[in-house]
XYZ file of N, CA and C in Angstrom:
564
model
N 72.400 101.374 105.183
C 71.228 101.201 106.008
C 71.544 101.582 107.439
N 70.518 102.024 108.141
C 70.720 102.377 109.534
C 70.246 101.235 110.416
N 70.894 101.087 111.564
C 70.552 99.988 112.460
C 69.284 100.295 113.237
N 69.166 101.499 113.753
C 67.980 101.910 114.503
C 67.603 103.308 114.060
N 66.471 103.776 114.529
C 66.015 105.114 114.159
C 66.950 106.155 114.733
N 67.146 107.219 113.995
C 67.960 108.371 114.382
C 69.439 108.034 114.584
N 69.904 106.936 114.044
C 71.320 106.594 114.118
C 72.035 107.251 112.939
N 73.027 108.063 113.238
C 73.749 108.767 112.182
C 75.054 108.080 111.810
N 75.574 107.239 112.693
C 76.858 106.605 112.439
C 76.668 105.215 111.846
N 77.767 104.537 111.583
C 77.712 103.173 111.072
C 77.298 102.216 112.188
N 76.835 101.036 111.793
C 76.514 100.010 112.778
C 77.787 99.570 113.489
N 77.617 99.006 114.688
C 78.767 98.449 115.390
C 79.353 97.321 114.550
N 80.673 97.273 114.486
C 81.303 96.284 113.609
C 81.292 94.909 114.262
N 81.130 93.904 113.426
C 81.161 92.514 113.873
C 82.331 91.776 113.236
N 83.220 92.504 112.577
C 84.386 91.887 111.954
C 85.532 92.897 111.920
N 86.760 92.409 111.862
C 87.903 93.330 111.765
C 87.878 94.182 110.494
N 87.337 93.647 109.410
C 87.265 94.413 108.165
C 86.332 95.613 108.315
N 85.184 95.402 108.982
C 84.257 96.511 109.181
C 84.851 97.555 110.115
N 85.660 97.119 111.067
C 86.333 98.079 111.940
C 87.282 98.965 111.141
N 88.031 98.357 110.210
C 88.924 99.137 109.361
C 88.138 100.088 108.458
N 86.990 99.637 107.947
C 86.136 100.510 107.138
C 85.632 101.694 107.955
N 85.262 101.445 109.200
C 84.786 102.527 110.063
C 85.907 103.525 110.351
N 87.126 103.022 110.598
C 88.270 103.916 110.812
C 88.537 104.770 109.578
N 88.464 104.154 108.398
C 88.692 104.921 107.168
C 87.589 105.959 106.964
N 86.356 105.589 107.273
C 85.234 106.524 107.173
C 85.472 107.735 108.073
N 85.880 107.497 109.319
C 86.136 108.595 110.251
C 87.321 109.443 109.806
N 88.365 108.809 109.281
C 89.549 109.518 108.786
C 89.165 110.465 107.646
N 88.428 109.948 106.679
C 88.029 110.762 105.531
C 87.053 111.853 105.940
N 86.141 111.531 106.843
C 85.174 112.528 107.303
C 85.875 113.668 108.032
N 86.905 113.369 108.797
C 87.648 114.413 109.499
C 88.340 115.346 108.505
N 88.936 114.782 107.451
C 89.571 115.616 106.421
C 88.533 116.512 105.755
N 87.354 115.960 105.460
C 86.303 116.766 104.818
C 85.779 117.863 105.742
N 85.670 117.576 107.024
C 85.219 118.599 107.980
C 86.238 119.732 108.056
N 87.523 119.383 108.105
C 88.564 120.416 108.159
C 88.517 121.282 106.907
N 88.376 120.673 105.737
C 88.303 121.435 104.483
C 87.073 122.335 104.477
N 85.931 121.804 104.900
C 84.690 122.585 104.905
C 84.784 123.775 105.854
N 85.328 123.569 107.043
C 85.465 124.669 108.003
C 86.442 125.713 107.471
N 87.553 125.275 106.897
C 88.547 126.210 106.371
C 87.973 127.047 105.232
N 87.319 126.401 104.282
C 86.738 127.128 103.146
C 85.614 128.054 103.617
N 84.789 127.571 104.545
C 83.719 128.423 105.077
C 84.266 129.641 105.798
N 85.319 129.447 106.596
C 85.923 130.568 107.310
C 86.540 131.572 106.329
N 87.185 131.072 105.289
C 87.746 131.973 104.275
C 86.655 132.742 103.534
N 85.551 132.079 103.224
C 84.456 132.775 102.524
C 83.827 133.850 103.405
N 83.637 133.556 104.678
C 83.069 134.552 105.591
C 84.026 135.730 105.757
N 85.322 135.438 105.860
C 86.324 136.500 105.978
C 86.317 137.387 104.735
N 86.262 136.794 103.552
C 86.225 137.582 102.314
C 84.936 138.371 102.186
N 83.851 137.855 102.722
C 82.556 138.530 102.614
C 82.496 139.768 103.502
N 83.058 139.679 104.695
C 82.930 140.772 105.654
C 84.115 141.741 105.665
N 85.255 141.396 105.093
C 86.417 142.280 105.092
C 86.652 142.855 103.713
N 87.068 144.114 103.703
C 87.454 144.732 102.434
C 88.966 144.651 102.357
N 89.453 143.700 101.571
C 90.886 143.491 101.458
C 91.415 144.185 100.215
N 92.519 144.899 100.367
C 93.187 145.478 99.204
C 94.680 145.208 99.355
N 95.207 144.522 98.358
C 96.627 144.159 98.376
C 97.138 144.351 96.958
N 98.105 145.225 96.794
C 98.503 145.600 95.442
C 99.322 144.544 94.724
N 99.936 143.578 95.447
C 100.722 142.533 94.798
C 99.940 141.226 94.637
N 98.604 141.291 94.709
C 97.773 140.082 94.672
C 97.880 139.354 93.328
N 98.071 140.091 92.234
C 98.110 139.464 90.912
C 99.421 138.729 90.663
N 100.435 138.960 91.484
C 101.714 138.316 91.277
C 102.022 137.363 92.433
N 101.154 136.407 92.659
C 101.316 135.512 93.798
C 101.640 134.104 93.379
N 102.876 133.886 92.917
C 103.261 132.527 92.543
C 103.300 131.605 93.758
N 103.628 132.133 94.897
C 103.721 131.300 96.101
C 102.354 130.743 96.466
N 101.334 131.589 96.459
C 99.983 131.113 96.815
C 99.458 130.128 95.766
N 99.825 130.332 94.508
C 99.394 129.377 93.479
C 100.058 128.017 93.665
N 101.307 128.017 94.062
C 101.983 126.750 94.352
C 101.326 126.072 95.552
N 101.022 126.852 96.572
C 100.412 126.292 97.777
C 99.044 125.699 97.466
N 98.172 126.423 96.738
C 96.848 125.882 96.505
C 96.803 124.840 95.384
N 97.950 124.571 94.783
C 98.064 123.415 93.887
C 98.591 122.187 94.633
N 99.572 122.390 95.494
C 100.189 121.259 96.203
C 99.306 120.772 97.359
N 98.634 121.687 98.052
C 97.822 121.295 99.214
C 96.706 120.305 98.860
N 95.925 120.518 97.786
C 94.930 119.493 97.435
C 95.555 118.154 97.028
N 96.726 118.198 96.392
C 97.385 116.942 96.015
C 97.813 116.163 97.250
N 98.344 116.854 98.251
C 98.729 116.190 99.497
C 97.498 115.649 100.212
N 96.421 116.412 100.197
C 95.169 115.959 100.813
C 94.659 114.697 100.142
N 94.714 114.642 98.827
C 94.272 113.441 98.107
C 95.159 112.242 98.430
N 96.441 112.478 98.627
C 97.344 111.378 99.009
C 96.976 110.855 100.390
N 96.624 111.768 101.324
C 96.211 111.345 102.663
C 94.923 110.528 102.636
N 94.107 110.696 101.602
C 92.894 109.879 101.469
C 93.182 108.612 100.669
N 94.006 108.716 99.637
C 94.220 107.586 98.719
C 95.024 106.451 99.340
N 96.050 106.755 100.109
C 96.896 105.690 100.655
C 96.133 104.759 101.607
N 95.386 105.276 102.598
C 94.602 104.351 103.425
C 93.518 103.622 102.628
N 92.988 104.295 101.612
C 91.952 103.669 100.788
C 92.517 102.481 100.011
N 93.691 102.637 99.421
C 94.303 101.531 98.680
C 94.657 100.372 99.597
N 95.185 100.701 100.779
C 95.507 99.644 101.745
C 94.251 98.852 102.106
N 93.164 99.564 102.330
C 91.901 98.917 102.698
C 91.329 98.088 101.545
N 91.477 98.567 100.324
C 91.012 97.789 99.167
C 91.739 96.460 99.063
N 93.042 96.471 99.281
C 93.803 95.221 99.226
C 93.441 94.288 100.372
N 93.196 94.840 101.553
C 92.795 94.001 102.689
C 91.436 93.365 102.430
N 90.509 94.131 101.868
C 89.154 93.623 101.618
C 89.131 92.562 100.526
N 90.037 92.667 99.567
C 90.027 91.740 98.441
C 90.828 90.472 98.714
N 91.533 90.447 99.816
C 92.384 89.300 100.132
C 91.527 88.128 100.624
N 91.797 86.958 100.075
C 91.097 85.751 100.501
C 92.099 84.871 101.247
N 91.967 84.844 102.569
C 92.814 83.975 103.379
C 92.244 82.568 103.304
N 93.000 81.585 103.717
C 92.543 80.197 103.626
C 91.203 80.023 104.329
N 90.115 79.954 103.562
C 88.810 79.851 104.213
C 88.576 78.455 104.779
N 87.981 78.407 105.940
C 87.620 77.126 106.545
C 86.244 76.661 106.086
N 85.460 77.579 105.541
C 84.102 77.258 105.102
C 83.788 78.040 103.838
N 83.182 77.363 102.867
C 82.737 78.010 101.637
C 81.231 77.847 101.530
N 80.548 78.969 101.312
C 79.098 78.959 101.166
C 78.775 79.561 99.809
N 77.903 78.888 99.054
C 77.453 79.419 97.773
C 76.041 79.959 97.962
N 75.826 81.187 97.521
C 74.538 81.852 97.678
C 74.009 82.221 96.298
N 72.783 81.786 95.998
C 72.174 82.039 94.690
C 70.929 82.889 94.897
N 70.922 84.069 94.307
C 69.777 84.967 94.423
C 68.713 84.624 93.400
N 67.481 84.471 93.891
C 66.315 84.244 93.029
C 65.383 85.443 93.152
N 64.268 85.405 92.440
C 63.369 86.554 92.407
C 62.899 86.977 93.799
N 62.476 86.046 94.649
C 61.954 86.414 95.967
C 62.616 85.650 97.103
N 63.729 84.978 96.841
C 64.379 84.209 97.898
C 65.839 83.970 97.536
N 66.596 83.446 98.515
C 67.989 83.076 98.328
C 68.139 81.577 98.550
N 68.997 80.946 97.763
C 69.352 79.538 97.974
C 70.789 79.492 98.479
N 71.011 78.643 99.481
C 72.349 78.519 100.058
C 72.825 77.089 99.939
N 74.123 76.929 99.661
C 74.755 75.600 99.594
C 76.051 75.660 100.390
N 76.191 74.764 101.348
C 77.463 74.604 102.044
C 78.279 73.639 101.194
N 79.172 74.176 100.356
C 79.852 73.329 99.379
C 80.923 72.429 99.980
N 81.336 72.678 101.217
C 82.339 71.817 101.840
C 81.734 70.516 102.384
N 80.426 70.448 102.454
C 79.737 69.271 102.983
C 78.883 68.655 101.889
N 78.500 67.435 102.072
C 77.698 66.756 101.054
C 76.242 67.170 101.179
N 75.700 67.693 100.141
C 74.279 67.998 99.944
C 73.609 68.712 101.120
N 74.202 69.801 101.573
C 73.512 70.680 102.517
C 73.098 71.914 101.722
N 71.847 71.930 101.339
C 71.280 73.026 100.554
C 69.927 73.380 101.142
N 69.587 74.664 101.083
C 68.253 75.080 101.533
C 67.909 76.422 100.909
N 66.625 76.710 100.876
C 66.120 77.982 100.389
C 65.714 78.839 101.581
N 65.854 80.134 101.424
C 65.567 81.073 102.499
C 64.568 82.113 101.986
N 63.310 81.998 102.448
C 62.242 82.903 102.027
C 61.971 83.950 103.103
N 61.577 85.146 102.689
C 61.153 86.155 103.653
C 59.866 85.701 104.329
N 59.717 86.042 105.600
C 58.485 85.726 106.314
C 57.424 86.736 105.893
N 56.249 86.268 105.431
C 55.184 87.203 105.042
C 54.724 88.043 106.236
N 54.269 89.243 105.958
C 53.882 90.177 107.012
C 52.746 89.617 107.866
N 51.806 88.908 107.234
C 50.647 88.414 107.983
C 50.975 87.228 108.890
N 52.135 86.614 108.750
C 52.496 85.491 109.624
C 53.711 85.804 110.503
N 53.968 87.083 110.715
C 55.121 87.471 111.531
C 54.780 87.460 113.011
N 55.782 87.170 113.814
C 55.671 87.253 115.268
C 56.105 88.667 115.699
N 55.774 89.084 116.907
C 56.152 90.444 117.346
C 57.659 90.688 117.368
N 58.463 89.645 117.513
C 59.922 89.827 117.583
C 60.582 89.784 116.216
N 59.831 89.491 115.131
C 60.408 89.451 113.785
C 60.603 90.862 113.238
N 61.581 90.984 112.342
C 61.823 92.253 111.667
C 61.162 92.209 110.294
N 60.312 93.175 110.014
C 59.580 93.223 108.755
C 60.561 93.370 107.588
N 60.370 92.558 106.568
C 61.164 92.528 105.337
C 62.612 92.110 105.552
N 62.969 91.647 106.753
C 64.333 91.207 107.016
C 64.410 89.759 107.485
N 63.431 89.303 108.237
C 63.482 87.939 108.774
C 63.089 86.917 107.722
N 63.710 85.741 107.818
C 63.473 84.661 106.861
C 63.109 83.383 107.605
N 62.584 82.417 106.856
C 62.190 81.158 107.495
C 63.386 80.264 107.801
N 64.385 80.218 106.932
C 65.612 79.435 107.150
C 66.803 80.383 107.119
N 67.406 80.608 108.268
C 68.535 81.532 108.336
C 69.840 80.825 107.983
N 70.756 81.592 107.414
C 72.098 81.089 107.140
C 72.874 81.089 108.452
N 73.374 79.943 108.859
C 74.124 79.803 110.097
C 75.608 79.720 109.754
N 76.400 80.610 110.348
C 77.840 80.646 110.097
C 78.589 80.533 111.414
N 79.713 79.804 111.426
C 80.467 79.646 112.670
C 81.200 80.922 113.073
N 81.403 81.062 114.367
C 82.053 82.226 114.958
C 83.574 82.087 114.857
N 84.276 83.198 114.642
C 85.734 83.261 114.529
C 86.275 82.264 113.495
N 85.687 82.320 112.328
C 86.064 81.438 111.229
C 86.182 82.267 109.959
N 87.202 81.979 109.175
C 87.343 82.641 107.876
C 86.372 81.981 106.904
N 85.506 82.785 106.283
C 84.438 82.264 105.436
C 84.570 82.874 104.044
N 84.410 82.025 103.025
C 84.352 82.492 101.641
C 82.919 82.337 101.173
N 82.369 83.409 100.609
C 81.001 83.388 100.103
C 81.052 83.564 98.589
N 80.502 82.594 97.874
C 80.393 82.676 96.420
C 78.964 83.072 96.102
N 78.800 84.144 95.336
C 77.471 84.709 95.111
C 77.187 84.777 93.618
N 76.004 84.318 93.241
C 75.534 84.433 91.867
C 74.026 84.614 91.898
N 73.426 84.795 90.734
C 71.977 84.985 90.647
C 71.422 84.102 89.551
N 70.161 83.759 89.704
C 69.505 82.909 88.722
C 68.733 83.718 87.687
N 68.321 84.936 88.038
C 67.430 85.662 87.134
C 67.857 87.114 86.890
N 67.885 87.930 87.930
C 68.233 89.347 87.795
C 69.345 89.665 88.796
N 69.840 90.889 88.764
C 70.893 91.295 89.689
C 70.317 91.465 91.092
N 70.980 90.865 92.081
C 70.590 90.990 93.486
C 71.782 91.528 94.260
N 71.550 91.902 95.504
C 72.634 92.391 96.348
C 72.583 91.671 97.687
N 73.690 91.020 98.043
C 73.799 90.279 99.299
C 74.626 91.127 100.244
N 74.079 91.463 101.417
C 74.790 92.378 102.302
C 74.550 92.073 103.776
N 75.581 92.299 104.562
C 75.485 92.344 106.021
C 76.305 93.566 106.442
N 75.638 94.692 106.734
C 76.374 95.930 107.012
C 77.335 95.842 108.189
N 76.995 95.115 109.243
C 77.871 95.067 110.412
C 79.146 94.266 110.146
N 79.159 93.453 109.100
C 80.375 92.737 108.714
C 81.173 93.495 107.655
N 80.584 94.530 107.081
C 81.246 95.255 106.010
C 81.232 94.480 104.710
N 80.198 93.651 104.512
C 80.107 92.804 103.327
C 78.924 93.262 102.479
N 79.200 93.575 101.245
C 78.145 93.877 100.276
C 78.662 93.433 98.924
N 77.927 92.543 98.283
C 78.379 91.992 97.011
C 77.176 91.801 96.111
N 77.370 92.040 94.824
C 76.283 91.890 93.861
C 76.243 90.467 93.333
N 75.023 89.983 93.176
C 74.799 88.672 92.569
C 74.320 88.915 91.142
N 75.146 88.537 90.192
C 74.866 88.781 88.780
C 74.664 87.455 88.068
N 73.613 87.335 87.251
C 73.405 86.070 86.522
C 74.592 85.752 85.608
N 75.049 84.501 85.649
C 76.140 84.063 84.793
C 77.517 84.412 85.301
N 77.607 85.013 86.476
C 78.901 85.387 87.031
C 78.974 84.939 88.490
N 80.122 84.431 88.891
C 80.324 83.970 90.259
C 81.259 84.954 90.968
N 80.692 85.757 91.871
C 81.481 86.719 92.644
C 81.873 86.103 93.974
N 82.987 86.566 94.501
C 83.525 85.979 95.724
C 83.848 87.062 96.728
N 83.537 86.805 98.000
C 83.894 87.723 99.068
C 84.347 86.884 100.258
N 85.269 87.426 101.024
C 85.803 86.709 102.172
C 85.603 87.580 103.405
N 85.211 86.954 104.512
C 85.041 87.690 105.759
C 85.196 86.725 106.939
N 85.347 87.319 108.115
C 85.480 86.536 109.334
C 84.572 87.120 110.391
N 83.815 86.292 111.059
C 82.994 86.733 112.182
C 83.877 86.789 113.419
N 83.742 87.852 114.201
C 84.555 87.904 115.418
C 83.774 88.514 116.561
């Protein structure tokens, strides 16, 4: 999702995990831009030049190069990706656990570390919105989370598959009926 109109980049990060995701996005995008420019330049060169080289059919060196170069490129993408996957999946000692249950038109939240703090969060209907509300995004009861705290979110659904997301935190998790998914993040 985009934060504002005509925004081409990611939202500003609100967590260290999202910052790492943004760095990985830029790293991978730079590799893809270099590959695209190189291939485009080679195609234009081949299109406009008449090349004749009599030893072209016996080029073991070029075959080795164009086999090893993509493998090295994939390693340059895979290693940071694996590191980031392990960082994202790590659950540090959470100070707060919140259980989120997706329903057909609303979410239910439970602060499981406290006694009986539960509430439902419904979208605000369009006809009762204030000028400062965001259409299809604002709710009547917002989830309040403490700042600079490690938080564990347990997500499930009561009826169909839902998706719980906060793009600026780098958190997106599916709520599946009969399954309890877990994600960890920190607000900073």
